[in-house]
PDB file of C-alpha atoms in Angstrom:
ATOM      1  CA  MET O   1     -13.447  20.405  12.105  1.00 90.00           C
ATOM      2  CA  ASN O   2     -13.981  17.653  14.655  1.00 95.00           C
ATOM      3  CA  ALA O   3     -14.530  13.947  14.021  1.00 97.00           C
ATOM      4  CA  GLU O   4     -18.318  14.303  13.949  1.00 97.00           C
ATOM      5  CA  ASP O   5     -18.104  17.078  11.329  1.00 97.00           C
ATOM      6  CA  VAL O   6     -15.848  14.961   9.135  1.00 98.00           C
ATOM      7  CA  MET O   7     -18.084  11.898   9.439  1.00 98.00           C
ATOM      8  CA  GLN O   8     -21.100  13.960   8.379  1.00 98.00           C
ATOM      9  CA  GLU O   9     -19.287  15.347   5.351  1.00 98.00           C
ATOM     10  CA  LEU O  10     -18.025  11.925   4.344  1.00 98.00           C
ATOM     11  CA  GLU O  11     -21.475  10.395   4.684  1.00 98.00           C
ATOM     12  CA  ALA O  12     -22.916  13.119   2.443  1.00 98.00           C
ATOM     13  CA  LEU O  13     -20.324  12.268  -0.223  1.00 98.00           C
ATOM     14  CA  GLY O  14     -21.038   8.529  -0.173  1.00 98.00           C
ATOM     15  CA  LYS O  15     -22.264   6.807  -3.326  1.00 98.00           C
ATOM     16  CA  GLU O  16     -23.993   3.423  -3.354  1.00 98.00           C
ATOM     17  CA  ARG O  17     -22.085   2.273  -6.435  1.00 98.00           C
ATOM     18  CA  THR O  18     -18.730   3.130  -4.841  1.00 98.00           C
ATOM     19  CA  LYS O  19     -19.797   1.444  -1.619  1.00 98.00           C
ATOM     20  CA  LYS O  20     -20.614  -1.769  -3.473  1.00 97.00           C
ATOM     21  CA  MET O  21     -17.210  -1.662  -5.169  1.00 97.00           C
ATOM     22  CA  TYR O  22     -15.408  -1.260  -1.839  1.00 98.00           C
ATOM     23  CA  ILE O  23     -17.398  -4.099  -0.285  1.00 97.00           C
ATOM     24  CA  SER O  24     -16.660  -6.353  -3.257  1.00 94.00           C
ATOM     25  CA  ASN O  25     -12.955  -5.735  -2.568  1.00 94.00           C
ATOM     26  CA  GLY O  26     -13.244  -6.648   1.107  1.00 95.00           C
ATOM     27  CA  ALA O  27     -14.570  -3.594   2.956  1.00 97.00           C
ATOM     28  CA  LYS O  28     -17.074  -4.258   5.736  1.00 97.00           C
ATOM     29  CA  GLU O  29     -19.821  -2.110   7.166  1.00 98.00           C
ATOM     30  CA  PRO O  30     -19.799   0.673   8.143  1.00 98.00           C
ATOM     31  CA  VAL O  31     -18.900   2.072   4.708  1.00 98.00           C
ATOM     32  CA  PHE O  32     -20.177   5.265   3.057  1.00 98.00           C
ATOM     33  CA  GLY O  33     -18.624   4.734  -0.381  1.00 98.00           C
ATOM     34  CA  VAL O  34     -16.692   7.974  -0.842  1.00 98.00           C
ATOM     35  CA  ALA O  35     -14.415   8.265  -3.877  1.00 97.00           C
ATOM     36  CA  THR O  36     -10.892   9.145  -2.770  1.00 95.00           C
ATOM     37  CA  GLY O  37     -10.792  12.211  -4.989  1.00 95.00           C
ATOM     38  CA  ALA O  38     -13.909  13.569  -3.299  1.00 97.00           C
ATOM     39  CA  MET O  39     -12.053  13.576   0.029  1.00 97.00           C
ATOM     40  CA  LYS O  40      -9.428  16.094  -1.076  1.00 94.00           C
ATOM     41  CA  PRO O  41     -11.478  19.281  -0.470  1.00 95.00           C
ATOM     42  CA  ILE O  42     -12.107  18.199   3.131  1.00 96.00           C
ATOM     43  CA  ALA O  43      -8.443  17.315   3.590  1.00 95.00           C
ATOM     44  CA  LYS O  44      -7.385  20.771   2.381  1.00 93.00           C
ATOM     45  CA  LYS O  45      -9.482  22.354   5.120  1.00 92.00           C
ATOM     46  CA  ILE O  46      -7.877  20.186   7.780  1.00 94.00           C
ATOM     47  CA  LYS O  47      -4.340  19.554   6.510  1.00 84.00           C
ATOM     48  CA  GLY O  48      -2.302  17.447   8.957  1.00 89.00           C
ATOM     49  CA  ASN O  49      -4.040  16.569  12.224  1.00 96.00           C
ATOM     50  CA  GLN O  50      -2.865  13.408  13.953  1.00 97.00           C
ATOM     51  CA  THR O  51      -5.334  13.626  16.834  1.00 98.00           C
ATOM     52  CA  LEU O  52      -8.258  13.806  14.444  1.00 98.00           C
ATOM     53  CA  ALA O  53      -6.732  11.064  12.282  1.00 98.00           C
ATOM     54  CA  GLU O  54      -6.575   8.748  15.298  1.00 98.00           C
ATOM     55  CA  GLU O  55     -10.220   9.425  16.153  1.00 98.00           C
ATOM     56  CA  LEU O  56     -11.340   8.709  12.613  1.00 98.00           C
ATOM     57  CA  TYR O  57      -9.231   5.558  12.242  1.00 98.00           C
ATOM     58  CA  ALA O  58     -10.710   4.201  15.466  1.00 98.00           C
ATOM     59  CA  THR O  59     -14.273   4.457  14.114  1.00 98.00           C
ATOM     60  CA  GLY O  60     -13.875   1.300  12.025  1.00 98.00           C
ATOM     61  CA  ASN O  61     -15.637   3.081   9.156  1.00 98.00           C
ATOM     62  CA  TYR O  62     -13.674   2.334   5.975  1.00 98.00           C
ATOM     63  CA  ASP O  63     -14.005   5.824   4.494  1.00 98.00           C
ATOM     64  CA  ALA O  64     -13.020   7.464   7.785  1.00 98.00           C
ATOM     65  CA  MET O  65     -10.031   5.136   8.135  1.00 98.00           C
ATOM     66  CA  TYR O  66      -8.883   5.956   4.607  1.00 98.00           C
ATOM     67  CA  PHE O  67      -9.332   9.671   5.250  1.00 98.00           C
ATOM     68  CA  ALA O  68      -7.320   9.290   8.469  1.00 98.00           C
ATOM     69  CA  GLY O  69      -4.363   8.232   6.355  1.00 97.00           C
ATOM     70  CA  ILE O  70      -4.679  11.369   4.231  1.00 97.00           C
ATOM     71  CA  ILE O  71      -4.579  13.770   7.188  1.00 97.00           C
ATOM     72  CA  ALA O  72      -2.209  11.787   9.424  1.00 97.00           C
ATOM     73  CA  ASP O  73       1.115  13.285  10.499  1.00 97.00           C
ATOM     74  CA  PRO O  74       3.604  10.414  10.097  1.00 97.00           C
ATOM     75  CA  THR O  75       6.367  12.462  11.733  1.00 94.00           C
ATOM     76  CA  VAL O  76       4.710  12.145  15.152  1.00 97.00           C
ATOM     77  CA  MET O  77       3.602   8.524  14.819  1.00 98.00           C
ATOM     78  CA  THR O  78       5.513   5.888  16.774  1.00 98.00           C
ATOM     79  CA  GLU O  79       6.124   2.259  15.886  1.00 98.00           C
ATOM     80  CA  ASN O  80       3.396   1.330  18.376  1.00 98.00           C
ATOM     81  CA  ASP O  81       1.002   3.633  16.532  1.00 98.00           C
ATOM     82  CA  PHE O  82       1.716   1.836  13.272  1.00 98.00           C
ATOM     83  CA  GLU O  83       1.318  -1.548  14.950  1.00 98.00           C
ATOM     84  CA  ARG O  84      -2.079  -0.424  16.193  1.00 98.00           C
ATOM     85  CA  TRP O  85      -3.036   0.805  12.732  1.00 98.00           C
ATOM     86  CA  ILE O  86      -1.946  -2.383  10.980  1.00 98.00           C
ATOM     87  CA  ASP O  87      -3.843  -4.449  13.547  1.00 98.00           C
ATOM     88  CA  GLY O  88      -6.964  -2.467  12.626  1.00 98.00           C
ATOM     89  CA  ALA O  89      -6.386  -2.843   8.880  1.00 98.00           C
ATOM     90  CA  TYR O  90      -8.708  -5.740   8.134  1.00 98.00           C
ATOM     91  CA  PHE O  91      -8.243  -5.858   4.335  1.00 97.00           C
ATOM     92  CA  TYR O  92      -5.669  -4.885   1.744  1.00 97.00           C
ATOM     93  CA  MET O  93      -7.066  -1.446   0.818  1.00 98.00           C
ATOM     94  CA  LEU O  94      -6.283  -0.397   4.394  1.00 98.00           C
ATOM     95  CA  SER O  95      -3.057  -2.336   4.924  1.00 98.00           C
ATOM     96  CA  ASP O  96      -1.467  -1.414   1.569  1.00 98.00           C
ATOM     97  CA  TYR O  97      -3.017   1.943   0.691  1.00 97.00           C
ATOM     98  CA  VAL O  98      -3.410   3.559   4.118  1.00 98.00           C
ATOM     99  CA  VAL O  99      -1.002   2.049   6.630  1.00 98.00           C
ATOM    100  CA  ALA O 100       1.861   1.204   4.261  1.00 98.00           C
ATOM    101  CA  VAL O 101       1.590   4.576   2.523  1.00 98.00           C
ATOM    102  CA  THR O 102       1.638   6.492   5.816  1.00 98.00           C
ATOM    103  CA  LEU O 103       4.553   4.413   7.111  1.00 98.00           C
ATOM    104  CA  SER O 104       6.550   5.130   3.946  1.00 98.00           C
ATOM    105  CA  GLU O 105       6.793   8.791   4.944  1.00 96.00           C
ATOM    106  CA  THR O 106       8.738   7.995   8.130  1.00 97.00           C
ATOM    107  CA  GLU O 107      12.405   7.351   8.856  1.00 97.00           C
ATOM    108  CA  MET O 108      11.556   3.988  10.458  1.00 98.00           C
ATOM    109  CA  ALA O 109       9.754   2.724   7.362  1.00 98.00           C
ATOM    110  CA  GLN O 110      12.220   0.042   6.303  1.00 98.00           C
ATOM    111  CA  GLU O 111      12.762  -1.210   9.859  1.00 98.00           C
ATOM    112  CA  VAL O 112       9.036  -1.640  10.523  1.00 98.00           C
ATOM    113  CA  ALA O 113       8.353  -3.029   7.043  1.00 98.00           C
ATOM    114  CA  ASP O 114      11.081  -5.655   7.557  1.00 98.00           C
ATOM    115  CA  LYS O 115       9.372  -6.828  10.762  1.00 98.00           C
ATOM    116  CA  TRP O 116       6.013  -7.080   9.013  1.00 98.00           C
ATOM    117  CA  ILE O 117       7.474  -9.016   6.085  1.00 98.00           C
ATOM    118  CA  ALA O 118       8.952 -11.523   8.550  1.00 98.00           C
ATOM    119  CA  SER O 119       5.748 -11.760  10.622  1.00 98.00           C
ATOM    120  CA  GLY O 120       4.006 -14.536   8.711  1.00 97.00           C
ATOM    121  CA  ASP O 121       0.747 -12.556   8.880  1.00 98.00           C
ATOM    122  CA  GLU O 122      -0.805 -12.108   5.417  1.00 98.00           C
ATOM    123  CA  LEU O 123      -1.787  -8.452   5.639  1.00 98.00           C
ATOM    124  CA  LYS O 124       1.286  -7.395   7.620  1.00 98.00           C
ATOM    125  CA  MET O 125       3.482  -9.065   5.018  1.00 98.00           C
ATOM    126  CA  SER O 126       1.490  -7.405   2.268  1.00 98.00           C
ATOM    127  CA  ALA O 127       1.856  -4.009   3.943  1.00 98.00           C
ATOM    128  CA  GLY O 128       5.592  -4.527   4.425  1.00 98.00           C
ATOM    129  CA  TRP O 129       6.244  -5.331   0.775  1.00 98.00           C
ATOM    130  CA  SER O 130       3.884  -2.540  -0.282  1.00 98.00           C
ATOM    131  CA  CYS O 131       5.720  -0.049   1.924  1.00 98.00           C
ATOM    132  CA  TYR O 132       8.929  -0.830   0.039  1.00 98.00           C
ATOM    133  CA  CYS O 133       7.090  -0.218  -3.235  1.00 98.00           C
ATOM    134  CA  TRP O 134       6.000   3.231  -2.056  1.00 98.00           C
ATOM    135  CA  LEU O 135       9.532   3.950  -0.827  1.00 98.00           C
ATOM    136  CA  LEU O 136      11.267   2.802  -4.007  1.00 98.00           C
ATOM    137  CA  GLY O 137       8.885   4.817  -6.141  1.00 97.00           C
ATOM    138  CA  ASN O 138       9.626   8.006  -4.228  1.00 97.00           C
ATOM    139  CA  ARG O 139      13.065   8.046  -2.584  1.00 97.00           C
ATOM    140  CA  PRO O 140      16.459   8.279  -4.314  1.00 97.00           C
ATOM    141  CA  ASP O 141      18.194   4.982  -5.102  1.00 98.00           C
ATOM    142  CA  SER O 142      20.987   5.996  -2.715  1.00 97.00           C
ATOM    143  CA  LYS O 143      18.605   5.548   0.249  1.00 97.00           C
ATOM    144  CA  PHE O 144      18.552   1.774  -0.216  1.00 98.00           C
ATOM    145  CA  SER O 145      21.003  -1.083   0.202  1.00 98.00           C
ATOM    146  CA  ARG O 146      21.492  -2.811  -3.131  1.00 98.00           C
ATOM    147  CA  THR O 147      22.575  -5.995  -1.347  1.00 98.00           C
ATOM    148  CA  LYS O 148      19.450  -6.010   0.791  1.00 98.00           C
ATOM    149  CA  LEU O 149      17.087  -5.477  -2.146  1.00 98.00           C
ATOM    150  CA  ASP O 150      18.939  -8.143  -4.121  1.00 98.00           C
ATOM    151  CA  LYS O 151      18.301 -10.635  -1.299  1.00 98.00           C
ATOM    152  CA  MET O 152      14.643  -9.591  -1.157  1.00 98.00           C
ATOM    153  CA  LEU O 153      14.287 -10.395  -4.854  1.00 98.00           C
ATOM    154  CA  GLU O 154      15.781 -13.831  -4.157  1.00 98.00           C
ATOM    155  CA  VAL O 155      13.311 -14.407  -1.330  1.00 98.00           C
ATOM    156  CA  ILE O 156      10.431 -13.556  -3.642  1.00 98.00           C
ATOM    157  CA  LYS O 157      11.720 -15.796  -6.417  1.00 98.00           C
ATOM    158  CA  ASN O 158      11.857 -18.721  -3.991  1.00 98.00           C
ATOM    159  CA  THR O 159       8.648 -18.157  -2.020  1.00 98.00           C
ATOM    160  CA  ILE O 160       6.067 -16.115  -3.955  1.00 98.00           C
ATOM    161  CA  HIS O 161       4.094 -19.060  -5.300  1.00 98.00           C
ATOM    162  CA  ASP O 162       3.568 -20.411  -1.780  1.00 98.00           C
ATOM    163  CA  ALA O 163       2.900 -17.056  -0.091  1.00 98.00           C
ATOM    164  CA  PRO O 164      -0.535 -15.972   1.232  1.00 97.00           C
ATOM    165  CA  GLU O 165      -2.763 -14.662  -1.568  1.00 96.00           C
ATOM    166  CA  ARG O 166      -2.674 -10.945  -0.746  1.00 96.00           C
ATOM    167  CA  THR O 167       1.045 -11.092  -0.038  1.00 98.00           C
ATOM    168  CA  LYS O 168       1.615 -12.521  -3.511  1.00 98.00           C
ATOM    169  CA  SER O 169       0.249  -9.334  -5.046  1.00 97.00           C
ATOM    170  CA  SER O 170       2.545  -7.066  -3.030  1.00 98.00           C
ATOM    171  CA  MET O 171       5.578  -9.270  -3.673  1.00 98.00           C
ATOM    172  CA  ASN O 172       4.828  -9.243  -7.376  1.00 98.00           C
ATOM    173  CA  ASN O 173       4.488  -5.463  -7.239  1.00 98.00           C
ATOM    174  CA  PHE O 174       7.832  -5.236  -5.441  1.00 98.00           C
ATOM    175  CA  VAL O 175       9.567  -7.022  -8.332  1.00 98.00           C
ATOM    176  CA  TYR O 176       7.881  -4.651 -10.776  1.00 98.00           C
ATOM    177  CA  THR O 177       8.769  -1.571  -8.711  1.00 98.00           C
ATOM    178  CA  VAL O 178      12.432  -2.554  -8.387  1.00 98.00           C
ATOM    179  CA  GLY O 179      12.498  -3.146 -12.136  1.00 98.00           C
ATOM    180  CA  VAL O 180      11.105   0.295 -12.860  1.00 98.00           C
ATOM    181  CA  SER O 181      12.152   2.573 -10.000  1.00 98.00           C
ATOM    182  CA  TYR O 182      15.440   1.158  -8.691  1.00 98.00           C
ATOM    183  CA  VAL O 183      17.871   1.375 -11.591  1.00 98.00           C
ATOM    184  CA  PRO O 184      20.822  -0.505  -9.996  1.00 98.00           C
ATOM    185  CA  LEU O 185      18.795  -3.730  -9.918  1.00 98.00           C
ATOM    186  CA  HIS O 186      16.718  -3.249 -13.053  1.00 98.00           C
ATOM    187  CA  GLU O 187      18.266  -6.213 -14.837  1.00 98.00           C
ATOM    188  CA  LYS O 188      18.039  -8.435 -11.745  1.00 98.00           C
ATOM    189  CA  ALA O 189      14.362  -7.566 -11.369  1.00 98.00           C
ATOM    190  CA  VAL O 190      13.733  -8.480 -15.008  1.00 98.00           C
ATOM    191  CA  GLU O 191      15.498 -11.815 -14.492  1.00 98.00           C
ATOM    192  CA  THR O 192      13.491 -12.436 -11.311  1.00 98.00           C
ATOM    193  CA  ALA O 193      10.199 -11.605 -13.013  1.00 98.00           C
ATOM    194  CA  ASN O 194      10.995 -13.992 -15.851  1.00 98.00           C
ATOM    195  CA  ALA O 195      11.967 -16.737 -13.408  1.00 98.00           C
ATOM    196  CA  ILE O 196       8.759 -16.311 -11.416  1.00 98.00           C
ATOM    197  CA  GLY O 197       6.452 -16.307 -14.418  1.00 98.00           C
ATOM    198  CA  PRO O 198       2.662 -16.026 -13.915  1.00 98.00           C
ATOM    199  CA  VAL O 199       1.574 -15.905 -10.277  1.00 98.00           C
ATOM    200  CA  GLU O 200      -1.891 -17.257  -9.515  1.00 97.00           C
ATOM    201  CA  MET O 201      -3.747 -15.173  -6.934  1.00 96.00           C
ATOM    202  CA  LYS O 202      -6.951 -16.766  -5.671  1.00 92.00           C
ATOM    203  CA  GLN O 203      -9.801 -14.442  -4.666  1.00 86.00           C
ATOM    204  CA  ASP O 204     -12.928 -15.038  -2.601  1.00 81.00           C
ATOM    205  CA  LYS O 205     -16.056 -15.220  -4.769  1.00 76.00           C
ATOM    206  CA  LYS O 206     -14.066 -14.137  -7.830  1.00 82.00           C
ATOM    207  CA  LYS O 207     -12.021 -15.844 -10.496  1.00 89.00           C
ATOM    208  CA  ALA O 208      -8.326 -16.220  -9.790  1.00 92.00           C
ATOM    209  CA  LYS O 209      -6.058 -13.455 -11.078  1.00 92.00           C
ATOM    210  CA  TYR O 210      -2.752 -14.114 -12.788  1.00 96.00           C
ATOM    211  CA  LEU O 211      -0.011 -11.615 -12.040  1.00 97.00           C
ATOM    212  CA  LEU O 212       2.850 -11.157 -14.492  1.00 97.00           C
ATOM    213  CA  ALA O 213       5.542  -8.720 -13.390  1.00 98.00           C
ATOM    214  CA  SER O 214       7.675  -9.337 -16.482  1.00 98.00           C
ATOM    215  CA  GLU O 215       4.948  -8.070 -18.800  1.00 97.00           C
ATOM    216  CA  ASN O 216       4.357  -4.935 -16.734  1.00 98.00           C
ATOM    217  CA  ILE O 217       8.062  -4.146 -16.500  1.00 98.00           C
ATOM    218  CA  GLN O 218       8.340  -4.476 -20.276  1.00 98.00           C
ATOM    219  CA  LYS O 219       5.450  -2.055 -20.735  1.00 98.00           C
ATOM    220  CA  ALA O 220       7.272   0.458 -18.522  1.00 98.00           C
ATOM    221  CA  ILE O 221      10.477  -0.049 -20.525  1.00 98.00           C
ATOM    222  CA  ASP O 222       8.595   0.562 -23.765  1.00 98.00           C
ATOM    223  CA  LYS O 223       7.226   3.819 -22.346  1.00 97.00           C
ATOM    224  CA  GLY O 224      10.666   4.976 -21.183  1.00 97.00           C
ATOM    225  CA  GLN O 225       9.626   4.887 -17.520  1.00 97.00           C
ATOM    226  CA  VAL O 226      12.674   3.150 -16.048  1.00 97.00           C
ATOM    227  CA  GLY O 227      13.995   5.369 -13.258  1.00 97.00           C
ATOM    228  CA  PHE O 228      10.543   6.789 -12.491  1.00 95.00           C
ATOM    229  CA  LYS O 229      10.116   8.467  -9.095  1.00 96.00           C
ATOM    230  CA  ARG O 230       6.912  10.102  -7.887  1.00 92.00           C
ATOM    231  CA  LYS O 231       7.136  13.470  -6.129  1.00 89.00           C
ATOM    232  CA  TYR O 232       4.602  12.608  -3.439  1.00 86.00           C
ATOM    233  CA  VAL O 233       3.406   9.327  -1.936  1.00 86.00           C
ATOM    234  CA  ARG O 234       0.143  10.404  -0.316  1.00 79.00           C
ATOM    235  CA  CYS O 235      -2.481  12.224  -2.355  1.00 60.00           C
TER     236      CYS O 235
END
């Protein structure tokens, strides 16, 4: 399949209701409104194809950009490729669920994520913290520095309430993910979540959301999910 074939199939799968939902979350035209699950049959026919992924990501069409992440081959992507992708990620569903997810399947993931977290750019920071969430939820605890993650929890405790809105969400999710998926710092994550308390996240044209990592960690504890690791990151 070439890029034109994929675009035609995606357009045929688009639903107006799904499109409206994506737009309400920040997507911009062009958007078809394809449910992510509906993309899987097309992805199975293609499997990994970085050249095609690059063509689709460059279209600026939200559905095509999301699909690009599904068929991308992270093993051949360079840091410059990821910088280009994050620069094109104009809202969180691309930065956190396409770029960060794809980056998390590389050996350079932590190095690049660290740079994004330190960038001061809202969506880069969000993607950096999100990348760590995907990593922690998938890789063995031994792949991480306990000291480093401990310091990251401290940074969040001291800065989350003043962080950019989208970054707040990813930082909050990081605390939750450490509390659930990184056993060595479970107790520290619980303490951090309690110290942070509710985090107000303002949203354009919507009521503010209040994030509470402590409550979500407790729910995971009650379900016996501490130590959870997912087998795969990408769908």
